[in-house]
């Protein structure tokens, strides 16, 4: 039986921020990069990515958990809860109970299970409660990784992501460089040699205070206000999007070729 890698989650795992019109939903992401490297070691590897941007934990459990289990995965990556943390109001105890229940089911498969903490994204002071939720979430994930024998990608501790160029313009999703770095970190955690080249980004461009202020205002106007507007309207960017790779594909056949064949590559 071939190895089966299944990725579950939201925009983090879907690949938002790593734009590429040749891939489904117009993005590539760290999970695709990871799958490609794993397939170099095992050409028969199958890969499914069920993640969809903006999904909350309960939606990920409802939509992705059973399909993932039915694929008899040998490797599972699971990140969920980030969008819940960004809710205006959220019961964290309830969220973490739901999260543990999902982890317990995934761990019971016997597959290698990889969990992730969330990065301590710098947010305006008005959003400080959400940062505190993130800290609480991360501590819970670390505890559950130990409890269920899961591998832990402790994103929160990665100094490389202090560089703003590791993030997309919305400051919430990783840039192509960030996704590539994440793929390398997961591969190293799995003990898999890889050919990903992580190149230094070089000196960072410096801005005066007027330009910094202009950029902060633009970010609030272009990303933060629309995000909370969508939350108030009860709509998300993932409402009409399918999973990128809903059924296991043989990665060695070429993900770009598979996407073209399926006619599913589009700009997200």
Tab-separated table of C-alpha atoms in Angstrom:
chain	number	residue	atom	x	y	z
A	1	UNK	CA	0.000	0.000	0.000
A	2	UNK	CA	1.341	3.476	-0.860
A	3	UNK	CA	1.968	6.106	1.749
A	4	UNK	CA	-0.941	8.583	1.989
A	5	UNK	CA	-0.377	12.153	3.166
A	6	UNK	CA	-3.535	14.089	4.056
A	7	UNK	CA	-3.498	17.778	5.035
A	8	UNK	CA	-6.435	19.243	6.962
A	9	UNK	CA	-7.107	22.820	7.951
A	10	UNK	CA	-7.754	26.353	6.772
A	11	UNK	CA	-5.881	28.980	4.727
A	12	UNK	CA	-2.573	28.168	6.448
A	13	UNK	CA	-2.607	24.686	4.913
A	14	UNK	CA	-4.505	25.564	1.745
A	15	UNK	CA	-1.559	27.793	0.822
A	16	UNK	CA	-2.997	31.317	0.894
A	17	UNK	CA	-0.249	33.892	0.359
A	18	UNK	CA	1.697	31.622	-2.015
A	19	UNK	CA	-0.076	32.668	-5.226
A	20	UNK	CA	0.257	30.472	-8.303
A	21	UNK	CA	-2.421	30.336	-10.971
A	22	UNK	CA	-1.231	26.906	-12.151
A	23	UNK	CA	-2.471	25.243	-8.976
A	24	UNK	CA	-6.019	24.676	-7.684
A	25	UNK	CA	-7.582	27.742	-6.003
A	26	UNK	CA	-4.717	29.839	-7.354
A	27	UNK	CA	-2.270	28.958	-4.581
A	28	UNK	CA	0.502	26.453	-3.930
A	29	UNK	CA	1.606	26.453	-0.288
A	30	UNK	CA	3.874	24.541	2.053
A	31	UNK	CA	1.820	21.315	1.951
A	32	UNK	CA	2.221	20.957	-1.836
A	33	UNK	CA	5.943	21.617	-1.471
A	34	UNK	CA	6.141	19.053	1.306
A	35	UNK	CA	4.283	16.470	-0.768
A	36	UNK	CA	6.623	17.003	-3.729
A	37	UNK	CA	9.672	16.381	-1.554
A	38	UNK	CA	8.122	13.286	0.033
A	39	UNK	CA	7.327	11.920	-3.440
A	40	UNK	CA	11.002	12.140	-4.373
A	41	UNK	CA	11.612	9.526	-1.688
A	42	UNK	CA	8.453	7.537	-2.439
A	43	UNK	CA	7.144	7.942	-6.021
A	44	UNK	CA	3.958	6.061	-5.101
A	45	UNK	CA	3.026	8.609	-2.429
A	46	UNK	CA	-0.583	9.811	-2.551
A	47	UNK	CA	-1.517	13.306	-1.345
A	48	UNK	CA	-4.815	14.994	-0.505
A	49	UNK	CA	-5.263	18.550	0.746
A	50	UNK	CA	-8.728	19.174	2.177
A	51	UNK	CA	-7.950	22.595	3.656
A	52	UNK	CA	-10.121	25.577	2.711
A	53	UNK	CA	-9.485	29.191	3.678
A	54	UNK	CA	-11.548	30.868	6.409
A	55	UNK	CA	-12.901	27.619	7.848
A	56	UNK	CA	-13.519	27.433	11.580
A	57	UNK	CA	-12.659	24.391	13.645
A	58	UNK	CA	-16.200	22.984	13.693
A	59	UNK	CA	-16.388	23.281	9.892
A	60	UNK	CA	-13.033	21.539	9.442
A	61	UNK	CA	-14.194	18.711	11.697
A	62	UNK	CA	-17.556	18.440	9.915
A	63	UNK	CA	-16.217	18.664	6.349
A	64	UNK	CA	-12.721	17.210	6.463
A	65	UNK	CA	-12.319	14.728	9.295
A	66	UNK	CA	-14.361	11.788	7.987
A	67	UNK	CA	-13.094	12.105	4.378
A	68	UNK	CA	-9.537	12.180	5.726
A	69	UNK	CA	-10.055	9.081	7.865
A	70	UNK	CA	-11.576	7.236	4.914
A	71	UNK	CA	-8.312	7.696	2.978
A	72	UNK	CA	-6.400	5.549	5.514
A	73	UNK	CA	-3.650	8.169	5.858
A	74	UNK	CA	-0.154	7.322	7.014
A	75	UNK	CA	0.762	10.986	7.535
A	76	UNK	CA	-1.651	13.723	8.695
A	77	UNK	CA	-1.031	17.430	9.178
A	78	UNK	CA	-3.647	19.321	11.165
A	79	UNK	CA	-3.932	23.016	11.865
A	80	UNK	CA	-7.323	24.416	12.864
A	81	UNK	CA	-8.633	27.079	15.207
A	82	UNK	CA	-6.829	30.148	13.890
A	83	UNK	CA	-10.000	31.648	12.435
A	84	UNK	CA	-11.889	30.931	15.655
A	85	UNK	CA	-9.280	32.878	17.601
A	86	UNK	CA	-9.977	35.897	15.384
A	87	UNK	CA	-13.688	35.882	16.245
A	88	UNK	CA	-14.936	38.913	18.119
A	89	UNK	CA	-16.105	36.626	20.924
A	90	UNK	CA	-14.963	33.050	21.453
A	91	UNK	CA	-15.208	30.524	24.277
A	92	UNK	CA	-11.665	29.161	24.328
A	93	UNK	CA	-12.439	26.273	26.676
A	94	UNK	CA	-15.084	24.998	24.270
A	95	UNK	CA	-12.787	25.504	21.290
A	96	UNK	CA	-9.951	23.562	22.874
A	97	UNK	CA	-12.278	20.714	23.869
A	98	UNK	CA	-13.357	20.430	20.228
A	99	UNK	CA	-9.733	20.613	19.116
A	100	UNK	CA	-8.652	17.799	21.449
A	101	UNK	CA	-11.534	15.594	20.289
A	102	UNK	CA	-10.355	16.002	16.691
A	103	UNK	CA	-6.727	15.325	17.603
A	104	UNK	CA	-7.737	12.211	19.518
A	105	UNK	CA	-9.550	10.798	16.468
A	106	UNK	CA	-6.668	11.581	14.141
A	107	UNK	CA	-4.110	10.113	16.527
A	108	UNK	CA	-6.170	6.922	16.837
A	109	UNK	CA	-5.494	6.148	13.157
A	110	UNK	CA	-1.893	5.300	13.993
A	111	UNK	CA	-0.679	7.706	11.303
A	112	UNK	CA	2.140	10.123	11.975
A	113	UNK	CA	0.307	13.225	13.147
A	114	UNK	CA	1.778	16.720	12.830
A	115	UNK	CA	0.309	19.638	14.801
A	116	UNK	CA	1.159	23.336	14.614
A	117	UNK	CA	1.184	26.254	16.985
A	118	UNK	CA	0.193	29.644	15.625
A	119	UNK	CA	2.700	32.425	15.148
A	120	UNK	CA	2.554	35.416	17.487
A	121	UNK	CA	1.464	37.803	14.742
A	122	UNK	CA	1.887	41.445	15.721
A	123	UNK	CA	-1.570	43.032	15.915
A	124	UNK	CA	-2.810	46.504	16.872
A	125	UNK	CA	-3.535	46.984	20.581
A	126	UNK	CA	-7.291	46.885	19.888
A	127	UNK	CA	-6.828	43.232	18.847
A	128	UNK	CA	-4.783	42.278	21.930
A	129	UNK	CA	-7.464	39.821	23.195
A	130	UNK	CA	-6.890	37.760	20.073
A	131	UNK	CA	-3.163	37.554	20.763
A	132	UNK	CA	-3.895	36.298	24.272
A	133	UNK	CA	-6.170	33.607	22.798
A	134	UNK	CA	-3.342	32.610	20.476
A	135	UNK	CA	-0.982	32.175	23.425
A	136	UNK	CA	-3.587	30.010	25.210
A	137	UNK	CA	-4.158	27.975	22.061
A	138	UNK	CA	-0.425	27.382	21.587
A	139	UNK	CA	0.067	26.120	25.125
A	140	UNK	CA	-2.839	23.721	24.663
A	141	UNK	CA	-1.439	22.425	21.353
A	142	UNK	CA	1.949	21.770	22.940
A	143	UNK	CA	0.283	19.829	25.765
A	144	UNK	CA	-1.863	17.784	23.385
A	145	UNK	CA	1.087	16.979	21.124
A	146	UNK	CA	2.807	15.379	24.111
A	147	UNK	CA	-0.372	13.632	25.257
A	148	UNK	CA	-1.149	12.045	21.889
A	149	UNK	CA	2.395	11.460	20.663
A	150	UNK	CA	2.086	13.923	17.802
A	151	UNK	CA	4.949	15.758	16.158
A	152	UNK	CA	4.887	19.486	16.866
A	153	UNK	CA	5.818	22.292	14.490
A	154	UNK	CA	6.198	25.090	17.015
A	155	UNK	CA	5.673	27.952	14.584
A	156	UNK	CA	5.549	30.433	17.460
A	157	UNK	CA	9.264	29.863	18.156
A	158	UNK	CA	10.570	30.368	14.602
A	159	UNK	CA	12.617	33.563	14.614
A	160	UNK	CA	12.714	33.604	10.798
A	161	UNK	CA	9.107	34.784	10.771
A	162	UNK	CA	10.045	37.996	12.525
A	163	UNK	CA	11.034	39.157	9.044
A	164	UNK	CA	8.029	40.886	7.456
A	165	UNK	CA	8.953	39.437	4.062
A	166	UNK	CA	7.941	36.005	5.340
A	167	UNK	CA	4.357	37.296	5.353
A	168	UNK	CA	1.878	38.289	2.675
A	169	UNK	CA	0.571	41.868	2.517
A	170	UNK	CA	-2.310	40.986	4.864
A	171	UNK	CA	0.248	40.077	7.587
A	172	UNK	CA	-1.788	36.992	8.510
A	173	UNK	CA	-0.741	34.545	5.782
A	174	UNK	CA	2.749	33.467	4.853
A	175	UNK	CA	4.433	34.725	1.690
A	176	UNK	CA	5.992	32.264	-0.805
A	177	UNK	CA	9.228	32.502	1.193
A	178	UNK	CA	7.298	31.756	4.380
A	179	UNK	CA	5.562	28.717	2.869
A	180	UNK	CA	8.834	27.341	1.530
A	181	UNK	CA	10.501	27.757	4.916
A	182	UNK	CA	7.554	26.024	6.607
A	183	UNK	CA	7.794	23.059	4.231
A	184	UNK	CA	11.475	22.714	5.096
A	185	UNK	CA	10.725	22.812	8.817
A	186	UNK	CA	8.129	20.037	8.535
A	187	UNK	CA	10.476	17.904	6.431
A	188	UNK	CA	13.241	18.285	8.988
A	189	UNK	CA	10.833	17.393	11.788
A	190	UNK	CA	9.891	14.239	9.858
A	191	UNK	CA	13.573	13.433	9.374
A	192	UNK	CA	13.318	13.617	5.586
A	193	UNK	CA	16.215	14.949	3.540
A	194	UNK	CA	15.093	17.527	0.986
A	195	UNK	CA	16.284	19.761	-1.833
A	196	UNK	CA	14.494	22.957	-0.815
A	197	UNK	CA	16.892	25.904	-0.955
A	198	UNK	CA	16.247	28.450	1.781
A	199	UNK	CA	18.053	31.551	0.587
A	200	UNK	CA	18.762	34.577	2.806
A	201	UNK	CA	16.362	37.433	2.103
A	202	UNK	CA	19.096	40.047	2.395
A	203	UNK	CA	18.904	43.444	4.125
A	204	UNK	CA	15.416	44.714	4.804
A	205	UNK	CA	14.334	47.978	3.237
A	206	UNK	CA	13.884	50.736	5.795
A	207	UNK	CA	11.101	53.310	5.775
A	208	UNK	CA	10.625	56.685	7.412
A	209	UNK	CA	7.842	57.238	9.913
A	210	UNK	CA	5.528	58.866	7.362
A	211	UNK	CA	5.781	55.869	5.042
A	212	UNK	CA	5.313	53.491	7.970
A	213	UNK	CA	2.173	55.351	9.009
A	214	UNK	CA	0.865	55.261	5.441
A	215	UNK	CA	1.439	51.524	5.275
A	216	UNK	CA	-0.314	50.939	8.601
A	217	UNK	CA	-3.349	52.882	7.444
A	218	UNK	CA	-3.406	51.035	4.131
A	219	UNK	CA	-3.199	47.677	5.904
A	220	UNK	CA	-6.096	48.552	8.197
A	221	UNK	CA	-8.179	49.801	5.259
A	222	UNK	CA	-7.366	46.978	2.830
A	223	UNK	CA	-7.271	43.979	5.158
A	224	UNK	CA	-8.402	44.460	8.748
A	225	UNK	CA	-11.634	46.414	8.154
A	226	UNK	CA	-12.815	44.116	5.308
A	227	UNK	CA	-12.023	41.037	7.400
A	228	UNK	CA	-14.210	42.184	10.275
A	229	UNK	CA	-16.837	43.360	7.821
A	230	UNK	CA	-17.060	39.813	6.482
A	231	UNK	CA	-17.307	38.466	10.008
A	232	UNK	CA	-20.229	40.774	10.786
A	233	UNK	CA	-21.980	39.725	7.545
A	234	UNK	CA	-21.330	36.047	8.219
A	235	UNK	CA	-19.465	35.446	4.948
A	236	UNK	CA	-15.952	34.161	4.289
A	237	UNK	CA	-13.503	33.975	1.395
A	238	UNK	CA	-13.807	30.197	1.423
A	239	UNK	CA	-17.578	29.925	1.128
A	240	UNK	CA	-17.565	28.874	-2.535
A	241	UNK	CA	-14.172	27.181	-2.735
A	242	UNK	CA	-13.637	23.407	-2.937
A	243	UNK	CA	-10.663	21.636	-1.371
A	244	UNK	CA	-7.590	21.882	-3.588
A	245	UNK	CA	-6.854	18.146	-3.741
A	246	UNK	CA	-10.036	16.453	-2.451
A	247	UNK	CA	-8.928	12.950	-3.464
A	248	UNK	CA	-5.468	11.428	-3.086
A	249	UNK	CA	-3.308	12.105	-6.140
A	250	UNK	CA	0.026	10.554	-7.065
A	251	UNK	CA	2.382	13.484	-6.644
A	252	UNK	CA	5.076	12.001	-8.867
A	253	UNK	CA	2.700	12.486	-11.821
A	254	UNK	CA	3.245	16.239	-11.378
A	255	UNK	CA	0.851	18.464	-9.459
A	256	UNK	CA	0.769	21.096	-12.209
A	257	UNK	CA	-0.085	18.454	-14.789
A	258	UNK	CA	-2.745	16.995	-12.537
A	259	UNK	CA	-4.282	20.430	-11.960
A	260	UNK	CA	-4.316	21.193	-15.684
A	261	UNK	CA	-5.839	17.821	-16.453
A	262	UNK	CA	-8.594	18.389	-13.905
A	263	UNK	CA	-9.159	21.961	-15.116
A	264	UNK	CA	-9.210	23.248	-11.564
A	265	UNK	CA	-6.368	25.776	-11.544
A	266	UNK	CA	-7.777	29.241	-10.915
A	267	UNK	CA	-6.819	32.489	-9.267
A	268	UNK	CA	-7.965	32.474	-5.632
